Coordinates of C-alpha atoms in Angstrom, one line a residue:
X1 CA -40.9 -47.6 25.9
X2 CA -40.3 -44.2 23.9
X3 CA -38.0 -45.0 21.1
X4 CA -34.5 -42.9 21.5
X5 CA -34.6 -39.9 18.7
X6 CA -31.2 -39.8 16.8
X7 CA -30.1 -36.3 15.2
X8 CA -28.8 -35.9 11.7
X9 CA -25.4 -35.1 13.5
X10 CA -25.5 -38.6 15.5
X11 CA -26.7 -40.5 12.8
X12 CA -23.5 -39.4 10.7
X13 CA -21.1 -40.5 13.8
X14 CA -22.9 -43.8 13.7
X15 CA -22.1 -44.1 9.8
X16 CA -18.3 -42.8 10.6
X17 CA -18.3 -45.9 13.3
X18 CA -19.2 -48.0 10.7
X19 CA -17.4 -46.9 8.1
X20 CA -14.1 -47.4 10.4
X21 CA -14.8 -50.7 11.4
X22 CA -15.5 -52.3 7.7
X23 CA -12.1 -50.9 6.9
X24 CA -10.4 -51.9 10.3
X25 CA -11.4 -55.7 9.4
X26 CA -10.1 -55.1 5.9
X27 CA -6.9 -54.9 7.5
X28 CA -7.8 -57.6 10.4
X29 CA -8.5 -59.8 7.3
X30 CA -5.4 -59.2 5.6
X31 CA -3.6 -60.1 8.8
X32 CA -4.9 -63.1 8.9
X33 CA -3.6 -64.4 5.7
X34 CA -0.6 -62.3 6.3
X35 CA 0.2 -64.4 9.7
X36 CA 0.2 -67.9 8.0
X37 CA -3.4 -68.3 10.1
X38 CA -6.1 -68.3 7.2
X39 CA -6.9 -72.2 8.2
X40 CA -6.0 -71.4 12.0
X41 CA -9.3 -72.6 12.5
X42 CA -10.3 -75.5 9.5
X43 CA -13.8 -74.9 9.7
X44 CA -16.4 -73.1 9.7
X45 CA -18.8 -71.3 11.3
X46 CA -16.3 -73.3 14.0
X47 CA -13.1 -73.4 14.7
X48 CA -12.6 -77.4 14.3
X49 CA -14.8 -80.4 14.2
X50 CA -14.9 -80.5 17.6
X51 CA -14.6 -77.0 19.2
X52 CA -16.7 -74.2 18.2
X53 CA -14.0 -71.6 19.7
X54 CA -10.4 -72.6 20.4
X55 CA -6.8 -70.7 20.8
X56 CA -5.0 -73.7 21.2
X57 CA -2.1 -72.5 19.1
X58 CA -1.5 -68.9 17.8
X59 CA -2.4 -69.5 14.2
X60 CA -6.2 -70.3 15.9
X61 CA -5.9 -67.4 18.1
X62 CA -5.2 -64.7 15.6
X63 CA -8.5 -66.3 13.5
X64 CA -10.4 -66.1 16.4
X65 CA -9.7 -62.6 17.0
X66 CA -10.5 -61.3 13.2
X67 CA -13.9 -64.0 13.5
X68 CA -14.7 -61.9 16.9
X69 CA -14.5 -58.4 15.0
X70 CA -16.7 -59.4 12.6
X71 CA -19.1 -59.5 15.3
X72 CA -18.1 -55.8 16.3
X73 CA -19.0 -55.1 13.0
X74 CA -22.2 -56.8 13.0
X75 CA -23.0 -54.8 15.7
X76 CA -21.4 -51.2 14.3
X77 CA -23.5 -52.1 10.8
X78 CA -26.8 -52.8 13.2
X79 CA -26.8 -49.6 15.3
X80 CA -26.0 -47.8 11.6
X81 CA -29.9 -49.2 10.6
X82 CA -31.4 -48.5 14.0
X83 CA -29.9 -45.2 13.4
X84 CA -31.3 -44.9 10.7
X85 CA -35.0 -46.0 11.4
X86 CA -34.7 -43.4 14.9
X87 CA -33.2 -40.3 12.6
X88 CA -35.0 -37.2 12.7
X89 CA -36.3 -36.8 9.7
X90 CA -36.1 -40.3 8.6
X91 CA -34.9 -40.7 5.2
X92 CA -35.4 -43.6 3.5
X93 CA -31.9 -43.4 1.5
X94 CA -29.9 -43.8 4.4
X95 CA -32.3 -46.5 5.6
X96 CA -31.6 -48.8 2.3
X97 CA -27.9 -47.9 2.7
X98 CA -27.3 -49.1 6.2
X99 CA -29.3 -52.5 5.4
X100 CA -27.2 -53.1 2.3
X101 CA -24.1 -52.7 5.4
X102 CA -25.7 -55.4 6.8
X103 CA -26.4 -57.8 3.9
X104 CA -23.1 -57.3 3.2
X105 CA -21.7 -58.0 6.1
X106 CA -23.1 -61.4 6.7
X107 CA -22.3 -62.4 2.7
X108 CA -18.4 -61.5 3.7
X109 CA -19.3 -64.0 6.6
X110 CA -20.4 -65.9 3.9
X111 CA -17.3 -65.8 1.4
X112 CA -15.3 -65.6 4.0
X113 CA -16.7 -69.6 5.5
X114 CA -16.0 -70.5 1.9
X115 CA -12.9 -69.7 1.2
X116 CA -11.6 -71.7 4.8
X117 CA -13.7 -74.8 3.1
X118 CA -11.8 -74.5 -0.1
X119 CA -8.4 -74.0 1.7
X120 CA -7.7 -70.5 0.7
X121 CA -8.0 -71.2 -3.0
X122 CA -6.9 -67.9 -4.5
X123 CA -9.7 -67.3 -6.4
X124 CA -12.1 -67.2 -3.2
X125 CA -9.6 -65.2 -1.6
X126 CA -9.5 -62.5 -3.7
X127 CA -13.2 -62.5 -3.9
X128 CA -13.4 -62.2 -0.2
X129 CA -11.2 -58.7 -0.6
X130 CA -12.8 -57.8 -3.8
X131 CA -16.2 -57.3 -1.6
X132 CA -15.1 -56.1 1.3
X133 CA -13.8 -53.3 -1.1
X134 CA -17.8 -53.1 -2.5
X135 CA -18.9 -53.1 1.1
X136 CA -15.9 -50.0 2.1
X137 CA -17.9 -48.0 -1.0
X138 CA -21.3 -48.3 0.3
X139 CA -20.3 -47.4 3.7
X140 CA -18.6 -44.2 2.2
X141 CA -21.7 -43.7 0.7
X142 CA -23.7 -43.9 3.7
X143 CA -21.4 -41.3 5.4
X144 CA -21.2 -39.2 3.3
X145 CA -25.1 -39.0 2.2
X146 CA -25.5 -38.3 6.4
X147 CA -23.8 -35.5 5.8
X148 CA -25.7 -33.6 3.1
X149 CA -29.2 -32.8 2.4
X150 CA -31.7 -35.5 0.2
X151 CA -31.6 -35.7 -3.2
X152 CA -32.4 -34.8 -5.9
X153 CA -28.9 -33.7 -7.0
X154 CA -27.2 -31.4 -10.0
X155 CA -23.3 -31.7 -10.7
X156 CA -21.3 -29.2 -10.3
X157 CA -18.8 -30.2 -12.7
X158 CA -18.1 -30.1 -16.6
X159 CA -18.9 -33.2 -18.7
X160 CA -15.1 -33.9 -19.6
X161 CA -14.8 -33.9 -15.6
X162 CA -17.9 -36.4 -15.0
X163 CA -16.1 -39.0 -17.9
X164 CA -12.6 -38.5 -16.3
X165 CA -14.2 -39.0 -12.7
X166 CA -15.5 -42.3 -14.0
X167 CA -12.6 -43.3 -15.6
X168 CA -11.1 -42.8 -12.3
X169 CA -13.2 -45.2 -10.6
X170 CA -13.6 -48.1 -13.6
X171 CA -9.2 -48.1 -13.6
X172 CA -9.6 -47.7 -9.5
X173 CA -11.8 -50.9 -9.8
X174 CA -9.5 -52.5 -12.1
X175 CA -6.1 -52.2 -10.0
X176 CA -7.6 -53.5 -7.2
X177 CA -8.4 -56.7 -9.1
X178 CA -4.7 -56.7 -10.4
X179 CA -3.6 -56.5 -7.1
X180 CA -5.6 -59.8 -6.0
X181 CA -3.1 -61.4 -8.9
X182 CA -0.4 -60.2 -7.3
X183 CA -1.6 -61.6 -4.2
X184 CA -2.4 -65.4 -5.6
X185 CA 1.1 -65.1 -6.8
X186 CA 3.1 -63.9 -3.8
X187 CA 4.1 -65.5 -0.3
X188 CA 1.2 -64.7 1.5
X189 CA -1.2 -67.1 0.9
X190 CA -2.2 -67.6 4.2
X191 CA -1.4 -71.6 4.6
X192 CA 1.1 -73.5 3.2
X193 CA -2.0 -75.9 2.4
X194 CA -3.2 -73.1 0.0
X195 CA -4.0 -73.3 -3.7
X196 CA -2.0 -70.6 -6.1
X197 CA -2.5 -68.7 -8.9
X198 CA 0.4 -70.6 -10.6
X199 CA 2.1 -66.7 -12.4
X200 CA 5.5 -65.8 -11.9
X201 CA 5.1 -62.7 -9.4
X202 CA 7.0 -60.7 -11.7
X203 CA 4.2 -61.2 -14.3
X204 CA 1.4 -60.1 -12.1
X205 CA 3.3 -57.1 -10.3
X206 CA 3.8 -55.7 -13.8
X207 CA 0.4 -55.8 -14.7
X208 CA -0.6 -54.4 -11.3
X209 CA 2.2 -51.7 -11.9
X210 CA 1.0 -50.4 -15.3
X211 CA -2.6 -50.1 -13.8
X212 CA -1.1 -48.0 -11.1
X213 CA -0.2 -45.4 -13.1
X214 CA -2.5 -45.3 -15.9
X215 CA -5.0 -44.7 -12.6
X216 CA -2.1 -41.9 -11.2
X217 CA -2.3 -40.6 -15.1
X218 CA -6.0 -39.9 -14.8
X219 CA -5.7 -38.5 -11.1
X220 CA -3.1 -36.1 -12.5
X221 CA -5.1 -34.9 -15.4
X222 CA -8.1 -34.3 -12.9
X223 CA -5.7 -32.4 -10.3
X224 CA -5.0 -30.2 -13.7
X225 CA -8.5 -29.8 -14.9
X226 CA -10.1 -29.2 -11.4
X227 CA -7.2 -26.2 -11.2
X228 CA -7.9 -24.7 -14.4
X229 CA -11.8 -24.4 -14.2
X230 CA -12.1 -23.5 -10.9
X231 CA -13.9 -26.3 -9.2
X232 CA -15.5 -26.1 -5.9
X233 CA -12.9 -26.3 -3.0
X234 CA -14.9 -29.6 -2.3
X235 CA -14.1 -31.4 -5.5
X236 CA -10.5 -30.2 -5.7
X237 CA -9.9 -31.3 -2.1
X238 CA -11.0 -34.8 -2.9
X239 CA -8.7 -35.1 -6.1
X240 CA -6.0 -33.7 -4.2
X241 CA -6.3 -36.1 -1.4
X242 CA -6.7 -39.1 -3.8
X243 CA -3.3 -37.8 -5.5
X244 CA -1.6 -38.0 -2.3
X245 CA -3.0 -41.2 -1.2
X246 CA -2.3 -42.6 -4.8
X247 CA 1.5 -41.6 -4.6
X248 CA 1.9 -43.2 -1.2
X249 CA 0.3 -46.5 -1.8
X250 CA 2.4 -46.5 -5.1
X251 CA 5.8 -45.9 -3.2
X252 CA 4.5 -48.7 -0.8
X253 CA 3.7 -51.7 -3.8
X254 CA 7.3 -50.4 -4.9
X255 CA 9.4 -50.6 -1.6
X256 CA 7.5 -54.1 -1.2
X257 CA 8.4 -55.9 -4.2
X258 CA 11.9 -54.3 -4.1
X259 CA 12.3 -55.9 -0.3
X260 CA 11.3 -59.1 -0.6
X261 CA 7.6 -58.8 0.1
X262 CA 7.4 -58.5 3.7
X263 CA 4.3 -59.5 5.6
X264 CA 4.4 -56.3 7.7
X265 CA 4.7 -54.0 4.6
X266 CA 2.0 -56.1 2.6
X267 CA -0.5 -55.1 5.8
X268 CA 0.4 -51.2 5.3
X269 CA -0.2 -51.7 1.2
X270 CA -3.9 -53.5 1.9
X271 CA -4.8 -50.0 4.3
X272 CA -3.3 -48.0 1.6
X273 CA -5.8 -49.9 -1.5
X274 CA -8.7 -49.6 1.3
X275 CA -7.6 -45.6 1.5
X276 CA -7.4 -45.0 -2.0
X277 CA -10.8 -46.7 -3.5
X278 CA -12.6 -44.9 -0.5
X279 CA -11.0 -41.9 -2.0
X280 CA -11.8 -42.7 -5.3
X281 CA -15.7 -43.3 -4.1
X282 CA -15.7 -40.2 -2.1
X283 CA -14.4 -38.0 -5.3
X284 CA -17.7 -38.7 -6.7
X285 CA -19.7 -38.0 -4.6
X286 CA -18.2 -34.7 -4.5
X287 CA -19.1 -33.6 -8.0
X288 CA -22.9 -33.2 -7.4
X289 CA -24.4 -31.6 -4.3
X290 CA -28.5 -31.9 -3.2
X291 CA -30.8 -29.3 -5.5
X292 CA -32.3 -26.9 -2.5
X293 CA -34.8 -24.5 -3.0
X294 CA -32.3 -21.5 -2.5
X295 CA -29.7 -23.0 -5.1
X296 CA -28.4 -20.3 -7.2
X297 CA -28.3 -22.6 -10.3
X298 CA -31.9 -23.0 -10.0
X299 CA -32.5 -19.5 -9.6
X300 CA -30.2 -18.3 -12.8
X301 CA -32.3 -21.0 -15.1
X302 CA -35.7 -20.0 -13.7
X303 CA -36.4 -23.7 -12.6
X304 CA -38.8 -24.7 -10.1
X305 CA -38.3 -27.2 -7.9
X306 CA -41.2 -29.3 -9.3
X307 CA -39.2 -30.0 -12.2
X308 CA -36.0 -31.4 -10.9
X309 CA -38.1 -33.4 -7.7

């Protein structure tokens, strides 16, 4: 049988699906432990000793259901590396991307199993969300890559933009680990049977706070520099997005800790981190584009293409 033939255009809407799913089950995830039902179901790969599936009560059910994604997830991450093997041209980038989906995918599995077996110690918690945020970047990655032309690539920023563009993502990194403090301190630990991080939740929201907007400082200092030299519409689009996503989320972590933590506000503040660090990723991507051999940069230095491939 004749193998289907997937255009760059289809492979990139296989990449989007992909993309959309590993942050839907982000959220599914969070919902979970946001529900009281992280140890609905006391084993794993089953449910209990005794039943490999069961929805006996609703704590099981709503584990079920975020267990059954995965599988939809499994199967968006698979048809991303069939894609990838059937795209015309084949590159071999977007190949290695779309398996490191995968791999991912079944070590979340992985993490995930864990964390049930230690009863939702904190620590294995915030691991679990810690690389589903690793898997969210690669699968920016992927999509965005789809969308553009092979490497190799030139930046078409400053140096004082590529540093502050880094800085950006090490402090992006770095509230997102703050936040998993906040977490082990907080309400929602998913059981009653769960172990804590044993900080007063003032303690951990402060340090989560400060990170905030040291990482709105730098974001506002990029918006600044990207408006007074000029970047490409590209680049300043990204920043400007990140700003606004930033100041949202913010406002969120605020009106939570101000109300009490509810459950159903925590669930909007986990989309908002998965927003912002796919923002955060995607603004550096932005700052370099593919070397053709019409690029005008080339042309004014007298390169050849030799030299940069």
């Amino acid at each position: 049988m004749r193998a289907p033939v997937v255009t760059p255009e289809r492979y990139r809407r296989l990449a989007l699906i992909a993309l959309v799913l590993i942050a839907t089950i982000i959220v599914t995830g969070a919902a979970v432990r946001l529900s009281g039902s992280g140890l609905g179901c006391d084993r794993w790969p089953t449910c209990t000793r005794h039943e490999l599936i069961s929805v006996s009560n609703p704590n099981r059910a709503i584990e079920q259901i975020n267990r059954m994604f995965t599988g939809l997830v499994t199967f968006g991450v698979a048809a991303a590396v069939l894609g990838s093997v059937w795209r015309t041209p084949r590159r071999r980038d977007l190949l290695w991307l779309s398996i490191s989906l995968v791999a991912g995918v079944f070590a979340q599995a992985i993490i995930g199993g864990i964390a049930v077996l230690v009863q939702l110690d904190w620590i294995a918690v915030a691991v679990h969300f810690l690389a589903s945020m690793v898997l969210l970047a690669a699968a920016v990655v992927l999509h965005h890559r789809a969308g553009e032309a092979p490497g190799p690539y030139r930046t078409v920023v400053g140096t004082q933009a590529r540093w502050l563009a880094r800085a950006i993502l090490v402090v992006g990194s770095w509230v997102l680990v703050a936040g998993t403090f906040v977490t082990a301190a907080g309400p929602h630990g998913g059981d009653a049977k769960a172990k804590r991080l044993g900080w007063a939740i003032p303690t951990a929201a402060r340090l989560h706070g400060v990170s905030v907007m040291i990482l709105l400082a730098l974001i506002v200092a990029f918006v600044a520099l990207a408006r007074r030299e000029r970047m490409p519409a590209a680049a300043l689009q990204a920043i400007e997005m990140l700003l606004a996503a930033g100041v949202v989320q913010a406002g969120i972590g605020y009106f939570q800790y101000f109300n009490g933590i509810p459950a159903v506000v925590v669930g909007f503040h986990v989309a908002g981190a998965a927003i912002v660090f796919a923002c955060v990723v995607r603004l550096q991507l932005v700052l370099r584009v593919p070397v053709t051999a019409d690029d005008p940069a080339l042309v004014r230095s007298g390169a050849l293409l030799a030299d940069v491939s």
